[in-house]
Coordinates of C-alpha atoms and ligand atoms in Angstrom, one line a residue:
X1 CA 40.6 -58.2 101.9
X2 CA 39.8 -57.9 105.4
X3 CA 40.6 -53.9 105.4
X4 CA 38.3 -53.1 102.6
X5 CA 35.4 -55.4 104.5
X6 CA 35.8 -53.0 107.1
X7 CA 35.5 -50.0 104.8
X8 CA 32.7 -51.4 102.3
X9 CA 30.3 -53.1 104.2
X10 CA 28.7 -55.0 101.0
X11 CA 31.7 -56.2 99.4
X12 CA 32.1 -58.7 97.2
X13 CA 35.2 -60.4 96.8
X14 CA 37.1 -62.6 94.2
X15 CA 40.6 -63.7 94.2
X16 CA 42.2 -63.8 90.8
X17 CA 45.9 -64.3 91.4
X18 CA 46.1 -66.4 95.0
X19 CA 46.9 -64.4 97.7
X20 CA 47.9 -61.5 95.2
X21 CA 45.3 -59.8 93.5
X22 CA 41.5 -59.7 93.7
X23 CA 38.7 -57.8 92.8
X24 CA 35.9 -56.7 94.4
X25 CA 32.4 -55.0 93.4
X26 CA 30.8 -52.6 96.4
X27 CA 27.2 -50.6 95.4
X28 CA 29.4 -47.5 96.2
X29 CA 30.2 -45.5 92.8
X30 CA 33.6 -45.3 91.3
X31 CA 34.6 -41.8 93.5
X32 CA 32.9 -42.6 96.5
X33 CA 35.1 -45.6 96.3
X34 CA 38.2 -44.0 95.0
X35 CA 37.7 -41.4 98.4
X36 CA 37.1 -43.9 100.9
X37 CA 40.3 -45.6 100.1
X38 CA 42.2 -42.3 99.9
X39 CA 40.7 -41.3 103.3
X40 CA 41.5 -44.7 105.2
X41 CA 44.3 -46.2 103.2
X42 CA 44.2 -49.7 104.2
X43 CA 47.8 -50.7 105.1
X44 CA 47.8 -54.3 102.9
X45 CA 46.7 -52.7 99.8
X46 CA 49.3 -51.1 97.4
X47 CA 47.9 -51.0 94.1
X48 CA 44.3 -50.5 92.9
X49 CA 42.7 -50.8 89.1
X50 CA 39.1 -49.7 88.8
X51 CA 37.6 -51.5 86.2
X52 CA 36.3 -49.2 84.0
X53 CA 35.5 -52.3 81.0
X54 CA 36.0 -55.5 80.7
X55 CA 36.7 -57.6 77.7
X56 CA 35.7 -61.5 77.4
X57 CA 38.5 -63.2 75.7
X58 CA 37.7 -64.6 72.6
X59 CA 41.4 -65.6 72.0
X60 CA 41.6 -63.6 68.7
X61 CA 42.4 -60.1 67.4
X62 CA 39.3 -58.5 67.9
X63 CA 39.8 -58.8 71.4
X64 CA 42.5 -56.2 70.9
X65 CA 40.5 -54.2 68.2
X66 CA 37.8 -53.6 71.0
X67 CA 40.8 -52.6 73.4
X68 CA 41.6 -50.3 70.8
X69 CA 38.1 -48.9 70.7
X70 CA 37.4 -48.7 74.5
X71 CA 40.5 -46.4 74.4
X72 CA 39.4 -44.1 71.6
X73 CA 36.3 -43.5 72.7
X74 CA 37.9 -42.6 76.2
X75 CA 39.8 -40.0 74.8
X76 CA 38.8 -37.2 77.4
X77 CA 40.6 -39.0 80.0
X78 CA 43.7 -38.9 78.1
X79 CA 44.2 -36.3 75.9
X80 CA 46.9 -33.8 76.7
X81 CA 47.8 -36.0 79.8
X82 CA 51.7 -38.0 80.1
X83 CA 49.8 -41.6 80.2
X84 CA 51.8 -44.8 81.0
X85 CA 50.2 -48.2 79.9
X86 CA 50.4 -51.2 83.1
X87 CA 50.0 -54.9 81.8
X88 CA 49.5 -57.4 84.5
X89 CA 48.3 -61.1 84.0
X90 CA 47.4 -64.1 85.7
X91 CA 50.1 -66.7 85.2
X92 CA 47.8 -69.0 83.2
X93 CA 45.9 -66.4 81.5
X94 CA 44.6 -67.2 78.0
X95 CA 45.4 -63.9 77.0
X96 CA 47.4 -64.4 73.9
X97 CA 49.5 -61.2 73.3
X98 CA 52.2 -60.2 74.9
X99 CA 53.0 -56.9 77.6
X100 CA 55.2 -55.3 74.2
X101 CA 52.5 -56.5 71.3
X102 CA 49.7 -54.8 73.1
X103 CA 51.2 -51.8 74.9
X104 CA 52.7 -51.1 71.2
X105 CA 49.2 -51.2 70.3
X106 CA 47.4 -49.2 72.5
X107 CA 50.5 -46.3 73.4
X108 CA 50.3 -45.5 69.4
X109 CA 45.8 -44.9 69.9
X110 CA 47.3 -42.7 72.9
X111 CA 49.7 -40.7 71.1
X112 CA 47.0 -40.5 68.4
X113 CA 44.4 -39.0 70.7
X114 CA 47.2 -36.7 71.6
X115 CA 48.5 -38.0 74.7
X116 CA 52.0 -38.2 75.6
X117 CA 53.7 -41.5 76.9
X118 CA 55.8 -41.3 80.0
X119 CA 56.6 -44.4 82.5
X120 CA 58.2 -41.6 85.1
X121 CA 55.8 -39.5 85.8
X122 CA 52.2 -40.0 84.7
X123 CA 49.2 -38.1 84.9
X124 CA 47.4 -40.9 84.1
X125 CA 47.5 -44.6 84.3
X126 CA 45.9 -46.9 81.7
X127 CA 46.0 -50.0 83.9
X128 CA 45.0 -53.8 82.2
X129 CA 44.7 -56.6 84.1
X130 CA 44.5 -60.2 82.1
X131 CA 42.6 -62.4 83.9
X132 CA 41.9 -66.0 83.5
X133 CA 38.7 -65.4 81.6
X134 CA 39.1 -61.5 80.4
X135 CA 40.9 -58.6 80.3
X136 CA 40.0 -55.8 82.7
X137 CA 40.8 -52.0 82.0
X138 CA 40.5 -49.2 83.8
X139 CA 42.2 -45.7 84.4
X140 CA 42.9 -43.1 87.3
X141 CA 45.7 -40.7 88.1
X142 CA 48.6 -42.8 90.2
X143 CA 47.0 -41.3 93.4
X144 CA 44.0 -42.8 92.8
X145 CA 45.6 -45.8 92.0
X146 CA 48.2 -46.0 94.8
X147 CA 51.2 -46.2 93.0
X148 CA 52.9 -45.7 90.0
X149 CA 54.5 -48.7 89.9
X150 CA 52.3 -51.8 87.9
X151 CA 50.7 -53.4 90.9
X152 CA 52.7 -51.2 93.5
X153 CA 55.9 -53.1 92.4
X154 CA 58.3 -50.8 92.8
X155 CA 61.6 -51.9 91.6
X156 CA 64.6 -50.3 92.4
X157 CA 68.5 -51.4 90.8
X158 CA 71.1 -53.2 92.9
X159 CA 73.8 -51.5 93.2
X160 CA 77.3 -53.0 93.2
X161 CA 79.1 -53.6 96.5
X162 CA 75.2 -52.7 98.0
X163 CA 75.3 -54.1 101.7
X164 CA 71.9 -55.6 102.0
X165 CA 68.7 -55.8 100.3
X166 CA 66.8 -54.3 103.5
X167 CA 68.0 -50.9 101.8
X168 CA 65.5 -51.4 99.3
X169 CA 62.8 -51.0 102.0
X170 CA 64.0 -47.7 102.9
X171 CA 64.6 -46.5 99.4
X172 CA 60.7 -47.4 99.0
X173 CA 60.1 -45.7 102.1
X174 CA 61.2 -42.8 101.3
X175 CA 59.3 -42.9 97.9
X176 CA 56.1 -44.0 99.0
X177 CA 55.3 -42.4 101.7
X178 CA 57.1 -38.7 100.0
X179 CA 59.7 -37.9 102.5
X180 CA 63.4 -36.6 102.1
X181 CA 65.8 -38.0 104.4
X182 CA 68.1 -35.5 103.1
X183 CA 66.4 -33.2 105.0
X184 CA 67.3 -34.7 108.4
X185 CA 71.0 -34.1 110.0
X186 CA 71.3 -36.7 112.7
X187 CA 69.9 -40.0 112.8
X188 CA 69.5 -43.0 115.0
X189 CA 69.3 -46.4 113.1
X190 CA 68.7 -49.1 115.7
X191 CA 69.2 -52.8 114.7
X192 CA 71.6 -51.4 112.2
X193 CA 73.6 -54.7 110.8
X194 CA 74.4 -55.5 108.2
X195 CA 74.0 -51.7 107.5
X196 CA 72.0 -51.1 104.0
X197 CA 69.7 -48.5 106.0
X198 CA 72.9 -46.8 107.8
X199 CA 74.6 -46.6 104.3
X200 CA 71.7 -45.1 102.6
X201 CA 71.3 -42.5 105.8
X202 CA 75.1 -41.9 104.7
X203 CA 74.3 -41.1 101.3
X204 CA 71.8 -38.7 101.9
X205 CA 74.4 -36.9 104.0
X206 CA 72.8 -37.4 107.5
X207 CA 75.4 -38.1 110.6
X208 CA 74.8 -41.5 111.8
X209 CA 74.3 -43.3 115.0
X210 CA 73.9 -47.2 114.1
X211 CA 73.4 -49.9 117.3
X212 CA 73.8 -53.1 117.1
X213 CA 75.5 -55.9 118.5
X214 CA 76.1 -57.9 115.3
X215 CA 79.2 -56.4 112.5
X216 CA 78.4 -53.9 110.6
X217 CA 79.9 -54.4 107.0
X218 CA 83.3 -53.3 107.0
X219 CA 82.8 -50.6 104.0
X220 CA 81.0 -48.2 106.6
X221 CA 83.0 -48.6 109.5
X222 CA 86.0 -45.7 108.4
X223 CA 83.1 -43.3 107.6
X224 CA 83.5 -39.8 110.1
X225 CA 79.9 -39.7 109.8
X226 CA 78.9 -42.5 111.6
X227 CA 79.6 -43.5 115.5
X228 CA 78.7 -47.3 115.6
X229 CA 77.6 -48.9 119.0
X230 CA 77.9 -52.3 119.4
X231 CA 75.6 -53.0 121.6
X232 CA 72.2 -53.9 122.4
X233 CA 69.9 -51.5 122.1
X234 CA 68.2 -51.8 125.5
X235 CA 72.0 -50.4 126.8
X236 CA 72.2 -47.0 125.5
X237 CA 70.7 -43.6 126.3
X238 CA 71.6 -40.2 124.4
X239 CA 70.7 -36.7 125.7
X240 CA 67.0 -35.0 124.8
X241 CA 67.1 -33.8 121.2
X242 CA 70.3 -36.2 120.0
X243 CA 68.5 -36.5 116.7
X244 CA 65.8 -35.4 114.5
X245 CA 65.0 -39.0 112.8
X246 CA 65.3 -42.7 114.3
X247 CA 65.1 -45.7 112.0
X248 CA 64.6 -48.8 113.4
X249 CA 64.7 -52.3 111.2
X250 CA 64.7 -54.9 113.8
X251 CA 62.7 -58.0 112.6
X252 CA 62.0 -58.2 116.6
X253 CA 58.8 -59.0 118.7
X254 CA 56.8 -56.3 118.0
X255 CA 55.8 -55.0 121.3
X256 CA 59.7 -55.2 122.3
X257 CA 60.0 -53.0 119.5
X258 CA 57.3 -50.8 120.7
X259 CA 59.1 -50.5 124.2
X260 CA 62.7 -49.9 122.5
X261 CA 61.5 -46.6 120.0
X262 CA 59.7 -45.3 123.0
X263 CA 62.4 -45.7 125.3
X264 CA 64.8 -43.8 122.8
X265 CA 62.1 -41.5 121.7
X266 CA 63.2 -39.4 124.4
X267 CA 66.6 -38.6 122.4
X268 CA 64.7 -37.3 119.0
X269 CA 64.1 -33.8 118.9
X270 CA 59.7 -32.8 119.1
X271 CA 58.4 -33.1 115.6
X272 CA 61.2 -35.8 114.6
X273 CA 60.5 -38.3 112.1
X274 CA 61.0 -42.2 112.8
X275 CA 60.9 -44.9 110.3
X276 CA 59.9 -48.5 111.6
X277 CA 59.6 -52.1 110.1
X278 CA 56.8 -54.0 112.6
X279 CA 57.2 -57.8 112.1
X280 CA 54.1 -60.0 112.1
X281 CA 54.4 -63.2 113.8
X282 CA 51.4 -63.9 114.9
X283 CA 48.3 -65.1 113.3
X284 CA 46.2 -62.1 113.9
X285 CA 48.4 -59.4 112.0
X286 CA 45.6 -57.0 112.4
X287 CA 45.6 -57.1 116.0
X288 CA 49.6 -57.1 116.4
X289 CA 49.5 -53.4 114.5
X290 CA 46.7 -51.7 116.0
X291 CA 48.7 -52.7 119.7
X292 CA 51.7 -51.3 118.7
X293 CA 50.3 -48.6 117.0
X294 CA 48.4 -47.8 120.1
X295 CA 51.8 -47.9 122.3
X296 CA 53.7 -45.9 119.7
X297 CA 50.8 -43.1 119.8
X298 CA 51.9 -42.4 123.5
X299 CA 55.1 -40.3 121.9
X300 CA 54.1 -40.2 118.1
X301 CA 51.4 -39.6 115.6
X302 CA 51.1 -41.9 113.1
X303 CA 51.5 -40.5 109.6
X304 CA 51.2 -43.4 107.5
X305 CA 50.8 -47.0 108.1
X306 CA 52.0 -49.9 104.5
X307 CA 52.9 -53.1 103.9
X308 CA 55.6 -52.3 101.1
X309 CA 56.7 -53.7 98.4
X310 CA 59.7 -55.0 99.8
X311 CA 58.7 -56.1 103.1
X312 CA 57.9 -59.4 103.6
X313 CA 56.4 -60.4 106.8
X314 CA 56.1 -56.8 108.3
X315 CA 55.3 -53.5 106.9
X316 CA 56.6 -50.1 107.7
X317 CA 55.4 -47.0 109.9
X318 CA 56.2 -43.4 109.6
X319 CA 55.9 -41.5 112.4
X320 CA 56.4 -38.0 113.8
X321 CA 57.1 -37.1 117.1
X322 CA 54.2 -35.1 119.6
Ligands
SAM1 C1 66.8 -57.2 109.7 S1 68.4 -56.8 110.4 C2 68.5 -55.1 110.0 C3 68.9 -54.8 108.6 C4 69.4 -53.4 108.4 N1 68.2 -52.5 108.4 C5 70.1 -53.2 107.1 O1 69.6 -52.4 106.3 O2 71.1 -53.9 106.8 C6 67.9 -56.8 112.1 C7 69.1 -56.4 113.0 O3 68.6 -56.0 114.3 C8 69.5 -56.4 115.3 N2 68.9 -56.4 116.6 C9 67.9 -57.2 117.1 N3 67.7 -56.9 118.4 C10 68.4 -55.9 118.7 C11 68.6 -55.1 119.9 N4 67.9 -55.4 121.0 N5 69.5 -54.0 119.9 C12 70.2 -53.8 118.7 N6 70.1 -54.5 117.6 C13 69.2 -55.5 117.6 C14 70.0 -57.7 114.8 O4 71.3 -58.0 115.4 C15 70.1 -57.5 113.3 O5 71.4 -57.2 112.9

């Protein structure tokens, strides 16, 4: 909420799911909006629904029969377009159909107005939102939405034998922010234990340095692609151009963090990618990022800035190396 303040000076706010989901109303138009947000994409923010309608419930049908009409008569936005249909609610909303009853519904208008469903890769989103007192619609390609993904959930399946959750924030990584980690060759993962980054480096094919002074799990330990160091990272040094991507997963004092990448920046090759997690501890989160951000810029530019999915109490820079 804060972010957007800072980017819509009028806003008006409204929480509808606490500490989840609100909405807000700015005097901007729908693109102006839709640009800003593109331009300056706030770090806490991973999902956006403009709300291009908005039903009042009257707790029977013809609360779906005007769903039905708001989508036929938006049949230009639609038409000819892979569309995937997003259901989110409230926990207590009165809204009394269910995601499959109402999706069923409205993807058979959309194939009738000559659209074609597809949950992979949309061109467009037709995104509802049931809220405690209505249903709000709205529409926009996944970039103008943020994600994909219903509220920028993005699930991923465990695997069996999978070493750690933490993997899942790479995996996201990866997805979100549209790098290949296949494309690197050597990389540095510091605070590597258990090891769910280091095994998914592995996968991708990439030689591995992991450090850390805690075991790593014993399923990685045989692989020839990875050295593992266990030590603290404060104790190591590698010659200039070592690597061509660091990853560093620490859950540490941020500004320690800071110090660490910049100390063992020296080793990644110029125009080398790192992947961080920055924790937030304190009560001014705001303030913690922008002073590490500001440290990190001494070596890197920052290309994107998110509180994932799956982090919890941190999010997750990319950066690449001056
Ligand atoms: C959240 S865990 C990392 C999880 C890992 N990314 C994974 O996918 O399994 C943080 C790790 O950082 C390590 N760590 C903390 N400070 C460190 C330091 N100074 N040097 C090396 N490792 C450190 C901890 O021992 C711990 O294993």
């Amino acid at each position: 909420m804060e972010e957007l303040r800072r980017l819509f000076k009028e806003i008006k706010l409204q929480q509808l799911s606490s500490g989840e989901v609100f909405s807000f109303e700015v005097p901007e138009d729908r693109e102006q909006v839709l640009t800003e947000i593109e331009d300056h994409e706030p770090i806490f923010l991973r999902h956006i629904q403009p709300v291009d309608h908005v039903i009042t419930f009257s707790e029977d049908t013809d609360d779906l029969e005007e769903l039905v009409d708001i989508v036929r008569d938006a049949r230009k936005v639609f038409e000819g377009k892979r569309t995937a249909v997003h259901l989110r609610r409230v926990e207590n909303s009165p809204f009394p159909y269910s995601a499959a009853d109402t999706k069923a519904v409205v993807e058979a208008i959309l194939i009738d107005i000559g659209s074609e469903l597809s949950l992979q890769q949309p061109e467009q989103i037709l995104s509802l939102y049931a809220s405690k007192d209505s249903l709000l619609i709205g529409w926009g390609t996944p970039r103008e939405l943020l994600s994909d993904w219903p509220g920028g959930a993005v699930r991923f399946q465990r695997e069996e034998g999978q070493i750690s959750r933490a993997k899942f924030k790479l995996l996201e990584a990866e997805r979100t922010f549209g790098i290949n980690l296949a494309e690197h060759k050597r990389a540095l993962d510091i605070g590597a234990a258990p090891g769910g980054w280091t095994s998914l480096l592995l996968d991708r094919g990439l030689d591995v340095t992991a450090i850390d002074p805690a075991e790593l799990h014993p399923s990685l330990v045989s692989n020839r692609r990875l050295t593992y160091l266990k030590k603290n990272a404060s104790e190591v040094k590698f010659s200039p151009n070592s690597f061509d991507l660091i990853v560093c997963d620490m859950s540490w004092s941020p500004m320690q963090m800071g110090k660490l990448v910049l100390d063992l920046s020296q080793a990644l090759s110029s125009g080398g990618d790192a992947i961080v997690t920055i924790k937030l501890m304190h009560r001014k989160p705001l303030q913690t990022i922008r002073d590490v951000m500001q440290k990190l810029q001494e070596v890197f530019i920052i290309r994107k800035a998110k509180q994932l999915f799956h982090n919890r109490d941190e999010i997750t820079l990319l950066l690449e190396k001056r």
